[in-house]
Short mmCIF file of C-alpha atoms in Angstrom, two decimals:
data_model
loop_
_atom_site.label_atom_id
_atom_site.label_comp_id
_atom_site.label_asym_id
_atom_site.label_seq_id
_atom_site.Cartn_x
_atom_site.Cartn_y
_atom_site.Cartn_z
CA UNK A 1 115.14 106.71 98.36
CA UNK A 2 116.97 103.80 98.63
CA UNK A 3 116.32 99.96 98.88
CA UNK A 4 116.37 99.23 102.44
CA UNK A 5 118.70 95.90 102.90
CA UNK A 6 117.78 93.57 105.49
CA UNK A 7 120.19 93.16 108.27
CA UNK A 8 121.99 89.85 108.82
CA UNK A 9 119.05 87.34 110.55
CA UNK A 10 116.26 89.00 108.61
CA UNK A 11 113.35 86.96 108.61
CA UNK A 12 111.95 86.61 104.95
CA UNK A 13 108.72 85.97 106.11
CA UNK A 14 108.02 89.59 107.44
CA UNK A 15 108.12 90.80 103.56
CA UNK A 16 104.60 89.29 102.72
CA UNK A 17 103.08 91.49 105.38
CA UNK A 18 104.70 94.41 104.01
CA UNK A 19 103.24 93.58 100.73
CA UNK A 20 99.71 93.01 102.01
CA UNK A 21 99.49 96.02 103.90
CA UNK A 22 99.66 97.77 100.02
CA UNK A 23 97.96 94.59 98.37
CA UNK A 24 94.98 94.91 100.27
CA UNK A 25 94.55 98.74 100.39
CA UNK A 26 94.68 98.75 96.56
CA UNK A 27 92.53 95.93 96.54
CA UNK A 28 89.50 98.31 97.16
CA UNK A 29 89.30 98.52 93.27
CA UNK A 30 87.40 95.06 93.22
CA UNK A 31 84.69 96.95 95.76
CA UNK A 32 83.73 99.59 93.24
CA UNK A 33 80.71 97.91 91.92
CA UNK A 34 79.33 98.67 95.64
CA UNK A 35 79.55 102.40 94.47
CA UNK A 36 78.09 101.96 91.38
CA UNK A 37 74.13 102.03 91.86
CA UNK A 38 74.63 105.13 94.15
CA UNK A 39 76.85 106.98 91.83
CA UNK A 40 74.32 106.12 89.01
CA UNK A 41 70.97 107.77 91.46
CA UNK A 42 72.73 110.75 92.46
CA UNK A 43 74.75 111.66 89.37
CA UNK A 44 72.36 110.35 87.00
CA UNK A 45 74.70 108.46 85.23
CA UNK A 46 74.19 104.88 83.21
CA UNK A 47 75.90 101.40 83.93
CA UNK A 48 78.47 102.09 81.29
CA UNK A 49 79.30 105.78 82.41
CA UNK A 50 79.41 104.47 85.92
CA UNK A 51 81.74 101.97 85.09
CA UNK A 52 84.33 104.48 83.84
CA UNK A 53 86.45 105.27 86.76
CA UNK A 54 86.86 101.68 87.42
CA UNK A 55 87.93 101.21 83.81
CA UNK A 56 90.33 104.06 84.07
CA UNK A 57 91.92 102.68 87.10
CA UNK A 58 92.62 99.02 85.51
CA UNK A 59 94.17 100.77 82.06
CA UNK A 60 96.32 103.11 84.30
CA UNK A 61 97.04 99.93 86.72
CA UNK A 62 98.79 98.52 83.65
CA UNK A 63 99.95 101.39 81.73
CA UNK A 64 102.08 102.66 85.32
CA UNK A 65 103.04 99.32 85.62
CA UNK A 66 104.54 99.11 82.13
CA UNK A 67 106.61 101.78 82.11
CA UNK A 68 106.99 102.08 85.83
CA UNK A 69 108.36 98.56 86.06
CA UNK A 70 112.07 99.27 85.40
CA UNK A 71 112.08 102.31 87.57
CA UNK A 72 110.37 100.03 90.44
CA UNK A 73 113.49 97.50 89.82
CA UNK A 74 116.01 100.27 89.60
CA UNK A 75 114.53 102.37 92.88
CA UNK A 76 113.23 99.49 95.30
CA UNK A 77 110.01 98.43 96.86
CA UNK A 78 109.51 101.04 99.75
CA UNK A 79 110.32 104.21 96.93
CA UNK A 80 107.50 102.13 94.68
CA UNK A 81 105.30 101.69 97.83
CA UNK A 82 105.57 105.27 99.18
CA UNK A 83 104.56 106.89 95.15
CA UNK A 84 101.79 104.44 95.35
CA UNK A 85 99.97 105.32 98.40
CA UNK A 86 100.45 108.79 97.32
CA UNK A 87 98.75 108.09 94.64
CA UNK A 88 96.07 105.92 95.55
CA UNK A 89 95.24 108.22 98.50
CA UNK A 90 95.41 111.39 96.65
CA UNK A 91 92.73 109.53 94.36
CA UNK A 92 90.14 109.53 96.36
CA UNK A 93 90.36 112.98 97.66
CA UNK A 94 90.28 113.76 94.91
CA UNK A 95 86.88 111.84 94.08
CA UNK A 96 85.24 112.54 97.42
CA UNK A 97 85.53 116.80 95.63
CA UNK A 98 84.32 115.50 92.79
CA UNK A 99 81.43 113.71 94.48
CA UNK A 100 80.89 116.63 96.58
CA UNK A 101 80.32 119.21 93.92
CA UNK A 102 78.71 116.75 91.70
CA UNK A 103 81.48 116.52 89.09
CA UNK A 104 81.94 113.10 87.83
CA UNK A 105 84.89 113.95 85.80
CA UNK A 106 86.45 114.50 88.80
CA UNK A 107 85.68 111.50 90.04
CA UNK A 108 87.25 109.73 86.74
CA UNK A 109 90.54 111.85 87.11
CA UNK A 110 91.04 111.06 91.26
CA UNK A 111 89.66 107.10 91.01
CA UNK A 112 90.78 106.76 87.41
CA UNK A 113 93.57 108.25 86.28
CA UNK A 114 95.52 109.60 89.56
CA UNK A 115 94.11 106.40 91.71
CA UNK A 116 94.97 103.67 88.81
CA UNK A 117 98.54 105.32 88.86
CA UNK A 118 98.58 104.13 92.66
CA UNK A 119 97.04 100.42 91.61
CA UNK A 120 99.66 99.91 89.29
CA UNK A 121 103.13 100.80 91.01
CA UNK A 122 101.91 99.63 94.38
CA UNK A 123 100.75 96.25 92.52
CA UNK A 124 104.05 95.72 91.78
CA UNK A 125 106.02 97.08 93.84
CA UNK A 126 106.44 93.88 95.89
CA UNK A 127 107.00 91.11 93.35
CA UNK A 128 110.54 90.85 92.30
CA UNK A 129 111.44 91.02 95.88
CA UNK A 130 109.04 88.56 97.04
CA UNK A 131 110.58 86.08 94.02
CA UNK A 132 114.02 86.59 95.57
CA UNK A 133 113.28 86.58 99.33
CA UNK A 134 111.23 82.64 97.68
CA UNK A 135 113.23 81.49 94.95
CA UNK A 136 112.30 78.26 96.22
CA UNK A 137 108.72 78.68 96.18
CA UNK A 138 107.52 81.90 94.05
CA UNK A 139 104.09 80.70 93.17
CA UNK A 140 103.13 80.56 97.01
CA UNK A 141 105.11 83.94 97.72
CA UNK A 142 103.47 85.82 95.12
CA UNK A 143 99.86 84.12 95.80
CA UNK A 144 100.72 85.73 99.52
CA UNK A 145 101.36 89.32 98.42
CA UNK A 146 98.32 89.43 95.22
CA UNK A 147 96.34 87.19 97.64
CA UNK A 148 95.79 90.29 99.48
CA UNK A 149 94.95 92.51 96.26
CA UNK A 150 91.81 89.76 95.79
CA UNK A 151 90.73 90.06 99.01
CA UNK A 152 90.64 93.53 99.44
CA UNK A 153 87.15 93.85 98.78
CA UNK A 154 86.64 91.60 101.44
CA UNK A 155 87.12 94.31 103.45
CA UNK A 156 85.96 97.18 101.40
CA UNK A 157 82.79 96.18 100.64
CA UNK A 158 80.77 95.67 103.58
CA UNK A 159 82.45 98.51 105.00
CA UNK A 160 81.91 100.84 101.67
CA UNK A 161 77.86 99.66 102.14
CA UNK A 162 77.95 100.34 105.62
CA UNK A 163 79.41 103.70 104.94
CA UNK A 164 76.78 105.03 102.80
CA UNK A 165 74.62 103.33 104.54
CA UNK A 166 74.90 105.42 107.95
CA UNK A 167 76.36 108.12 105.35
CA UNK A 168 73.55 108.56 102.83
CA UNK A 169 74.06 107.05 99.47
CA UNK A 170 73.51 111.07 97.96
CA UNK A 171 76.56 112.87 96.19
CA UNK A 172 77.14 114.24 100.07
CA UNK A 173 77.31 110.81 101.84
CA UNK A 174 79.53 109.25 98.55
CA UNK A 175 81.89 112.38 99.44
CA UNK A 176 82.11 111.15 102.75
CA UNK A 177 82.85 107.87 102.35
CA UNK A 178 85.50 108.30 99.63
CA UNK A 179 87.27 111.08 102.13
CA UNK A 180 87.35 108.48 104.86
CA UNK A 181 88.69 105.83 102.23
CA UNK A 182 91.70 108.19 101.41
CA UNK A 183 92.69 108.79 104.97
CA UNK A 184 92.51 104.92 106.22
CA UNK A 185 94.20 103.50 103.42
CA UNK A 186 96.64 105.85 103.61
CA UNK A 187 97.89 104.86 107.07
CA UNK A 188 97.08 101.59 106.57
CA UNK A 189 99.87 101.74 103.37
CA UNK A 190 102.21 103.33 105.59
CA UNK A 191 103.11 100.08 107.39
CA UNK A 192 104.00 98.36 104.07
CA UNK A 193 106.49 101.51 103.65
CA UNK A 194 108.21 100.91 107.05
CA UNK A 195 108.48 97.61 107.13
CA UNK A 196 109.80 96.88 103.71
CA UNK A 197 113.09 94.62 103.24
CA UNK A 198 115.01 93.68 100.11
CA UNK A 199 117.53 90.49 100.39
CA UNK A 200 121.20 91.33 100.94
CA UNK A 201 123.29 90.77 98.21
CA UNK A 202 124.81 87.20 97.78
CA UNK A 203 128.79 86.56 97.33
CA UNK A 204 127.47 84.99 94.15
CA UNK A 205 125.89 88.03 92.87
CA UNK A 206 127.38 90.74 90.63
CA UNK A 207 126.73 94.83 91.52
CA UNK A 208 124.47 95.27 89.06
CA UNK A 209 122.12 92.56 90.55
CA UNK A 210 122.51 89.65 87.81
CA UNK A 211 123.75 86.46 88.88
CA UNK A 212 127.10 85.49 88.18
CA UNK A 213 125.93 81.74 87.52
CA UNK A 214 122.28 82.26 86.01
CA UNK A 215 120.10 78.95 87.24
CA UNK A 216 118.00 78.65 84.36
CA UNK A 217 117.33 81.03 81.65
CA UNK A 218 117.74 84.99 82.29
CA UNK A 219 115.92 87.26 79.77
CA UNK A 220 116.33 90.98 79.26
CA UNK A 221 112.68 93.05 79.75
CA UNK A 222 113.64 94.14 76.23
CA UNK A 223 114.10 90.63 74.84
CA UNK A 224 111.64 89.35 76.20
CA UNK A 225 109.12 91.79 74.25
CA UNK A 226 110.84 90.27 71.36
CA UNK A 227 110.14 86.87 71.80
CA UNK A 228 106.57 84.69 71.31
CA UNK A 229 105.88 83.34 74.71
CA UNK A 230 105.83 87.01 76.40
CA UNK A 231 102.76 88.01 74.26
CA UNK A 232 101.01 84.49 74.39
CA UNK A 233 101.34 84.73 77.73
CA UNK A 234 99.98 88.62 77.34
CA UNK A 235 96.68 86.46 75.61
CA UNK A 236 96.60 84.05 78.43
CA UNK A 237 96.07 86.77 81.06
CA UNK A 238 93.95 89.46 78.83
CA UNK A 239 91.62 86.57 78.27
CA UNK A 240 91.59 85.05 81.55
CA UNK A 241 90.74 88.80 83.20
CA UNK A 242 88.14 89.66 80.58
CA UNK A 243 86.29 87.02 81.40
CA UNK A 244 86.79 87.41 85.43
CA UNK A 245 86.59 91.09 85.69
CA UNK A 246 83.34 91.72 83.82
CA UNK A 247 81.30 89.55 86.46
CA UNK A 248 83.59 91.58 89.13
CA UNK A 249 82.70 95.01 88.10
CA UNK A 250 79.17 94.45 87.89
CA UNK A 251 78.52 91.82 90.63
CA UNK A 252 76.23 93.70 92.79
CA UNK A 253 73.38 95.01 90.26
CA UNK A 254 74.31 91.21 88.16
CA UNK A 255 72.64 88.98 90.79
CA UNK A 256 69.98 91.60 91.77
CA UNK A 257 68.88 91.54 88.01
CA UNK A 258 69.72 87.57 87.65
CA UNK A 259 66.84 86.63 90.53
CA UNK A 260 64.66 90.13 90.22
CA UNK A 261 61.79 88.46 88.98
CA UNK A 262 62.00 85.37 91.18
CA UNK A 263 60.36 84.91 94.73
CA UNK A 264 63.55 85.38 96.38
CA UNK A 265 65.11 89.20 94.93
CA UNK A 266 68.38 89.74 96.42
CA UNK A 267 68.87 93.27 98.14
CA UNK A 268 70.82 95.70 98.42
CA UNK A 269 72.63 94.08 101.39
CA UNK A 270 73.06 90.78 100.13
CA UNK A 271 74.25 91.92 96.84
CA UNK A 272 77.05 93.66 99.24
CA UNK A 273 77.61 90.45 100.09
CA UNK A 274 77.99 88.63 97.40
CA UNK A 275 80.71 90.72 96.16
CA UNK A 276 82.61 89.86 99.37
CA UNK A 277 82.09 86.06 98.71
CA UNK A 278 83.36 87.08 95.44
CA UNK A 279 86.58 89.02 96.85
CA UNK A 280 86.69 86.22 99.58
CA UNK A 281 87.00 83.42 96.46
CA UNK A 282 89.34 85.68 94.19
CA UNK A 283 91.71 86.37 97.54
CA UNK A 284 91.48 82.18 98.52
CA UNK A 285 92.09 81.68 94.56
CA UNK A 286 95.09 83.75 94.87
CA UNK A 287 97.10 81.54 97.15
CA UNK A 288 95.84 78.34 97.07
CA UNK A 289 95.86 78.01 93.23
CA UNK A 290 99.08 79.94 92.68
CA UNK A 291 100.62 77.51 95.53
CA UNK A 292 99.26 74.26 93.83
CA UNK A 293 101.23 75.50 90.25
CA UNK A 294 104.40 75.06 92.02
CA UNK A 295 103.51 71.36 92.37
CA UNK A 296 102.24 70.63 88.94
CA UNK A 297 103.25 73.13 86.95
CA UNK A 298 102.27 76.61 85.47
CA UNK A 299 100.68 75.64 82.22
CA UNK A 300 98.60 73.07 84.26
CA UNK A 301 97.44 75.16 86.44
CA UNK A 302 96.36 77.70 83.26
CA UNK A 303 94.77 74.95 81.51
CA UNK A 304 92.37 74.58 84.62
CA UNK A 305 91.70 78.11 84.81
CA UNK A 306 90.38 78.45 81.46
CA UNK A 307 88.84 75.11 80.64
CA UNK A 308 87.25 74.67 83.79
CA UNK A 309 86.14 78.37 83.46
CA UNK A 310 84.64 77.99 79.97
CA UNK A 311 82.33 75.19 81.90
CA UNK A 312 81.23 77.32 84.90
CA UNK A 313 80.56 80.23 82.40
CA UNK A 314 78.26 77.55 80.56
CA UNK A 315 76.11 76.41 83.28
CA UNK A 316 75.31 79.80 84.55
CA UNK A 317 74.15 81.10 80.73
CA UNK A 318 72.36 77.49 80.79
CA UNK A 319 70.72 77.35 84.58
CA UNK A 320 71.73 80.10 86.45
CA UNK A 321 68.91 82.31 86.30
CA UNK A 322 66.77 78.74 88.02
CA UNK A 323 69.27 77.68 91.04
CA UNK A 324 70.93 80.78 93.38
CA UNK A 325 73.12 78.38 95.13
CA UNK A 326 74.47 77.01 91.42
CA UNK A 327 74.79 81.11 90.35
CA UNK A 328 76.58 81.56 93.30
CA UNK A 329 78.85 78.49 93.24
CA UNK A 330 80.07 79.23 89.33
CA UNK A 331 81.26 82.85 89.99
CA UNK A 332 82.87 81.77 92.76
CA UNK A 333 84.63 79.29 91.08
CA UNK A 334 85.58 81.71 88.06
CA UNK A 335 86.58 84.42 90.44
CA UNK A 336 88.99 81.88 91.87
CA UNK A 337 90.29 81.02 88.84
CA UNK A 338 90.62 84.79 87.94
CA UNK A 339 92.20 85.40 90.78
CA UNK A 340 94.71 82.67 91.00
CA UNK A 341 95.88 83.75 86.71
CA UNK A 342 96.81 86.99 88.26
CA UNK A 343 99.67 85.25 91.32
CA UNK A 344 100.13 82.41 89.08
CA UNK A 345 101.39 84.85 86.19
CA UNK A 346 104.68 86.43 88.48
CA UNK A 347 105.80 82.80 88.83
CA UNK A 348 105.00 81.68 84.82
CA UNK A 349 107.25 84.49 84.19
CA UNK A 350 110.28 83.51 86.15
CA UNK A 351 110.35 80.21 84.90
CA UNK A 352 110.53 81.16 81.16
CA UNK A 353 112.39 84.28 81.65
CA UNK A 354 114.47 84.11 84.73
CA UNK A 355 114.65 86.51 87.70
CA UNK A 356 117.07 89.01 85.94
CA UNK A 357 114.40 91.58 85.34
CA UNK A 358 110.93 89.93 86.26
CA UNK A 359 109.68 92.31 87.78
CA UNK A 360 110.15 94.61 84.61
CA UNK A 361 109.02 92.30 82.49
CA UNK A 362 105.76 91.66 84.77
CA UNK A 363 104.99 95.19 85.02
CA UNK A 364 105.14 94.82 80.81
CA UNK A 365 102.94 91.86 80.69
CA UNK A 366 100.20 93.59 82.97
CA UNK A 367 99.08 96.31 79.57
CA UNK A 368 97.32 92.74 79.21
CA UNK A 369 94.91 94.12 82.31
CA UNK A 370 94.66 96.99 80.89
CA UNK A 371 92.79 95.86 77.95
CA UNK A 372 90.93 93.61 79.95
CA UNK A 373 89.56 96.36 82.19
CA UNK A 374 88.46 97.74 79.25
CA UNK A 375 87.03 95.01 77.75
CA UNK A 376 85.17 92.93 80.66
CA UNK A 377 83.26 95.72 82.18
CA UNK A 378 82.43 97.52 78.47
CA UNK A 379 81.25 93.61 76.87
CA UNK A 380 78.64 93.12 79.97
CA UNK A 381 77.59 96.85 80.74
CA UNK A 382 77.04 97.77 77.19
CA UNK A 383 75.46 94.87 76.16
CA UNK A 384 73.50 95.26 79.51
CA UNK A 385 72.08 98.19 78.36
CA UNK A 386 71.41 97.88 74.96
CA UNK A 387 69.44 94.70 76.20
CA UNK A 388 67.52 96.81 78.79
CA UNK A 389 66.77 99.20 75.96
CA UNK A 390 65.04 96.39 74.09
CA UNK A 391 62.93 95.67 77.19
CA UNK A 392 64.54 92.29 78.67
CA UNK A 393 64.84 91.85 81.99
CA UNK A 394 66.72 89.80 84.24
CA UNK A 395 69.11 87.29 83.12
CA UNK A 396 68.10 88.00 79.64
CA UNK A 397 70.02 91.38 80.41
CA UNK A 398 73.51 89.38 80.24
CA UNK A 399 73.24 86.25 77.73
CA UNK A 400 75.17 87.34 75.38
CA UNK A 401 77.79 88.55 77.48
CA UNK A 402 78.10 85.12 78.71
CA UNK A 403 78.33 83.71 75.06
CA UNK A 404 81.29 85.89 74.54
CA UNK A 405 83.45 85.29 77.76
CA UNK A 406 82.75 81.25 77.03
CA UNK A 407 84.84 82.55 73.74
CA UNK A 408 87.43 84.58 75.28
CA UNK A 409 88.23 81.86 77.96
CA UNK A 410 88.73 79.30 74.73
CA UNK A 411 91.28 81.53 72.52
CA UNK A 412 93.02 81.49 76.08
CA UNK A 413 93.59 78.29 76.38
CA UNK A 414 94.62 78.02 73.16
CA UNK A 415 97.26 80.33 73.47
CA UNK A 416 98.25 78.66 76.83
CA UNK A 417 99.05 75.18 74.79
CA UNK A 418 101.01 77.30 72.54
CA UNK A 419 103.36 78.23 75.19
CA UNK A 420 106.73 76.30 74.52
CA UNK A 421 110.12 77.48 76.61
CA UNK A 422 112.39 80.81 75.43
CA UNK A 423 115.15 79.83 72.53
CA UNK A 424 118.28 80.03 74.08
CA UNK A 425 118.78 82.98 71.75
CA UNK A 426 117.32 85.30 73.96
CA UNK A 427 118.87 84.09 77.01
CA UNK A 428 121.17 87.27 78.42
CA UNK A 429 124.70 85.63 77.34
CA UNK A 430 123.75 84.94 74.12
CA UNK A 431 122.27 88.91 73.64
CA UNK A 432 125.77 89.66 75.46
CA UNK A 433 128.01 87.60 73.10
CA UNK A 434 126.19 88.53 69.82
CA UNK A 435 126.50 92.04 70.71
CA UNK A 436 130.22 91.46 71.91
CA UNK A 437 131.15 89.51 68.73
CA UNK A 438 131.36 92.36 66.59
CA UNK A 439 133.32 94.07 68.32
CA UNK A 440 135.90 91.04 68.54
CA UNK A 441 135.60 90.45 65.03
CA UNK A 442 137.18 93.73 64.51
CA UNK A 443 140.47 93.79 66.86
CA UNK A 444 140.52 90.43 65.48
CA UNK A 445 140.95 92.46 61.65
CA UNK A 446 143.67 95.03 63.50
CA UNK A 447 147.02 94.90 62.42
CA UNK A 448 148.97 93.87 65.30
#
C-alpha cells in the first residue's frame, strides 16, 4: 500500500481530521477504568489483576511503536492506519469472547496484547506527516491529531457506562458492549484510512525524502539512540506519564474511595463522569498546551508540566480528601499537563533532531509509555490494595502513591533542565562524512 500524495491544491488542513478519526477511536484506552469495577464483580478479579489489560495495551502501544516506527515512515500513514484498526478492532472481539466465556486471559490477549498493537501504530501513524503538512507550527498540528487520543474517553466513557448500563454490567452485558466497541470503532477508523494525504514532494527534496538543504539539525533514528538528549527526554516523558496515568487508570473507583466516607459519596454515575472531565482536560491539555510551546518554547512548557504538577499532586495528598471541588480541580490540572507532555513531545523532538526521521525516532521515544503504563497503574493499585489489606479506607487507600508521583514528577524536571541541543556530531552530514572519510582516505593512498 502506498502513500497516497495529495493532488496539486490539497488543503493541509483536511489531514488533522484524518488523524482524529484514528486518535479518538484509540483513545478509548483512557475509558478502561469505566470497565474496571464490572470486570472485577463478574470475574472476581482484584484492582491490580483488573488493571492488566490496560497495562498490556500501554507496553504494546510503545513496544509497536518502537519497532513499528521505521516501517510506518517507510510504508505511509493510511498502510499504518489500516494495520491499526485491524488491530484495535480485532481486540475487542476478541475480549467481548473472552468476556463471554468468562476467560480473562482472553481478555488480556484481545485488549492487551492484539489491541495495544492497534494503540501503538495507529498513535503514530499520523505524526511525521502532520510535522510536514505544519512545519511552521508542529506543536499545534500534533496537539490537533493526540488532542483527539485525550479526548477519546470523552466519548467512551459515558457511552461504555451507558452500555452496561442498559447491557448488564455481568460477563454477558461486558461481552456486549466490547462487541459493539469493535464494530463502531472500526468504521469510525475507516474514514481516517480514506481520507489520508501525505505532502507532495518539494523541488528541494531528494527521493529518498531528506532535504537537500537541512533547516536545522537532521538526526538519524539510530543516532539519535546514541546521543544524551533522546533518553533524557525518554525520563521527561516516563516520568511525566507515571505520574498522569496512574490517576487515569484508576479514576473512577479513586474519587468513589477519596469521598466514601463523607456526606456526599460519589456514584457510580458521577464517577463516569469524572473520568470524562478527566478525558475532557487531558484532550483540552493536548492542544492548548502543545500550541502555547510553540510560543515559548518546549523546555518551558516541560518545566510547567512537572513543577506545577509536583504542586497539584501536593495539595490533593494534603486537602483533597476535605474539598471535592479542590480534588477535582488538581487532577484536572495534572491530566492537562499529562496530556499536553504527550503532543508537546512530537514537536521537542523535531527541534533537537530534525524532521529526517521523527517519526522513527518518536515511535522510539514512546518505550518511555511503556514503562509508564506499567508503572502508574501498578504504584497506585498495588499500593491500593496492600493498604485495603491493612484496613484503611478512603484516601488513606492512596497516600503513599501520592508521595511517590510528587517524586517521579521532580527527577523529571530534573532531567528536563538537563536537556541541552544535539552536538553537531550527530547531525546526518557529519555521520555521512565520517563514514565517507575512510573511504577517501584510501583512493587518496592508491597509486595513481
Amino acid at each position: 500500500m502506498s502513500p497516497p500524495i495529495a493532488p496539486v491544491g490539497w488543503s493541509r488542513w483536511l489531514v488533522p481530521p484524518a488523524a482524529l478519526s484514528i486518535h479518538l477511536s484509540i483513545g478509548q484506552a483512557y475509558a478502561w477504568s469505566v470497565f474496571k469495577p464490572p470486570l472485577e464483580e463478574a470475574l472476581g478479579l482484584s484492582g491490580t489483576q483488573s488493571a492488566l489489560p490496560f497495562q498490556l495495551g500501554i507496553v504494546m502501544l510503545g513496544l509497536s511503536a518502537a519497532f513499528g516506527g521505521t516501517l510506518v515512515e517507510r510504508r505511509g500513514p493510511r498502510w499504518a492506519m489500516t494495520v491499526a484498526l485491524v488491530c484495535f478492532s480485532s481486540g475487542f472481539l476478541l475480549s467481548a469472547l473472552g468476556a463471554a466465556t468468562q476467560q480473562f486471559w482472553l481478555i488480556v490477549l484481545g485488549y492487551g496484547f492484539v489491541g495495544g498493537i492497534g494503540l501503538g501504530i495507529g498513535y503514530i501513524s499520523p505524526v511525521s506527516t502532520l510535522i510536514k503538512w505544519f512545519p511552521d507550527r508542529p506543536g499545534m498540528a500534533t496537539g490537533i491529531a493526540i488532542m483527539g487520543f485525550g479526548g477519546g474517553a470523552l466519548i467512551a466513557s459515558p457511552w461504555s457506562a451507558q452500555m452496561l448500563e442498559s447491557f448488564g454490567g455481568d460477563n454477558s452485558g461486558i461481552a456486549l458492549a466490547f462487541l459493539v466497541h469493535g464494530l463502531a470503532y472500526a468504521v469510525f477508523m475507516l474514514l481516517g484510512v480514506v481520507l489520508v494525504r501525505v505532502p507532495r514532494p518539494r523541488a528541494e527534496e531528494r527521493a529518498d525524502g531528506r532535504p537537500a538543504t537541512p533547516d536545522g539539525p537532521q538526526v538519524s533514528a539510530r543516532q539519535a539512540l546514541r546521543t544524551p538528549q533522546f533518553w533524557l527526554l525518554w525520563v521527561v516523558l516516563c516520568m511525566n506519564v507515571t505520574a498522569g496515568i496512574g490517576i487515569l487508570e484508576k479514576a473512577a473507583p479513586m474519587i468513589t474511595d477519596f469521598f466514601a466516607d463523607t456526606s456526599t459519596p460519589v456514584s457510580v454515575t458521577a464517577s463516569a463522569g469524572f473520568v470524562a472531565l478527566l478525558s475532557a482536560a487531558n484532550m483540552a491539555g493536548r492542544i492548548g498546551w502543545s500550541s502555547a510551546s510553540d510560543l515559548i518554547g518546549r523546555k518551558n512548557i516541560y518545566r510547567v508540566y512537572l513543577g506545577a504538577g509536583t504542586l497539584m499532586y501536593a495539595l490533593i495528598a494534603l486537602v483533597g480528601s476535605s474539598s471535592k471541588p479542590l480534588f477535582v480541580l488538581c487532577a484536572l490540572v495534572i491530566l492537562s499537563f499529562y496530556g499536553g507532555g504527550f503532543a508537546t513531545i512530537p514537536a521537542y523532538l523535531k527541534d533537537l533532531f530534525g524532521t529526517y526521521q521523527v517519526g522513527a525516532i518518536h515511535g522510539r521515544l514512546l518505550t518511555a509509555w511503556s514503562t509508564a503504563g506499567v508503572l502508574g497503574p501498578l504504584i497506585v493499585n498495588w499500593i491500593a490494595d496492600r493498604q485495603e489489606e491493612a484496613g484503611k479506607r478512603g484516601a488513606d487507600l492512596y497516600g503513599t502513591s501520592l508521595l511517590i508521583m510528587m517524586a517521579l514528577l521532580a527527577v523529571g524536571f530534573v532531567a528536563n533542565e538537563l536537556v541541552r541541543p544535539v552536538h553537531p556530531s550527530h547531525h546526518l552530514h557529519a555521520v555521512t562524512a565520517e563514514k565517507g572519510a575512510p573511504r577517501a582516505r584510501r583512493q587518496r593512498a592508491e597509486p595513481a
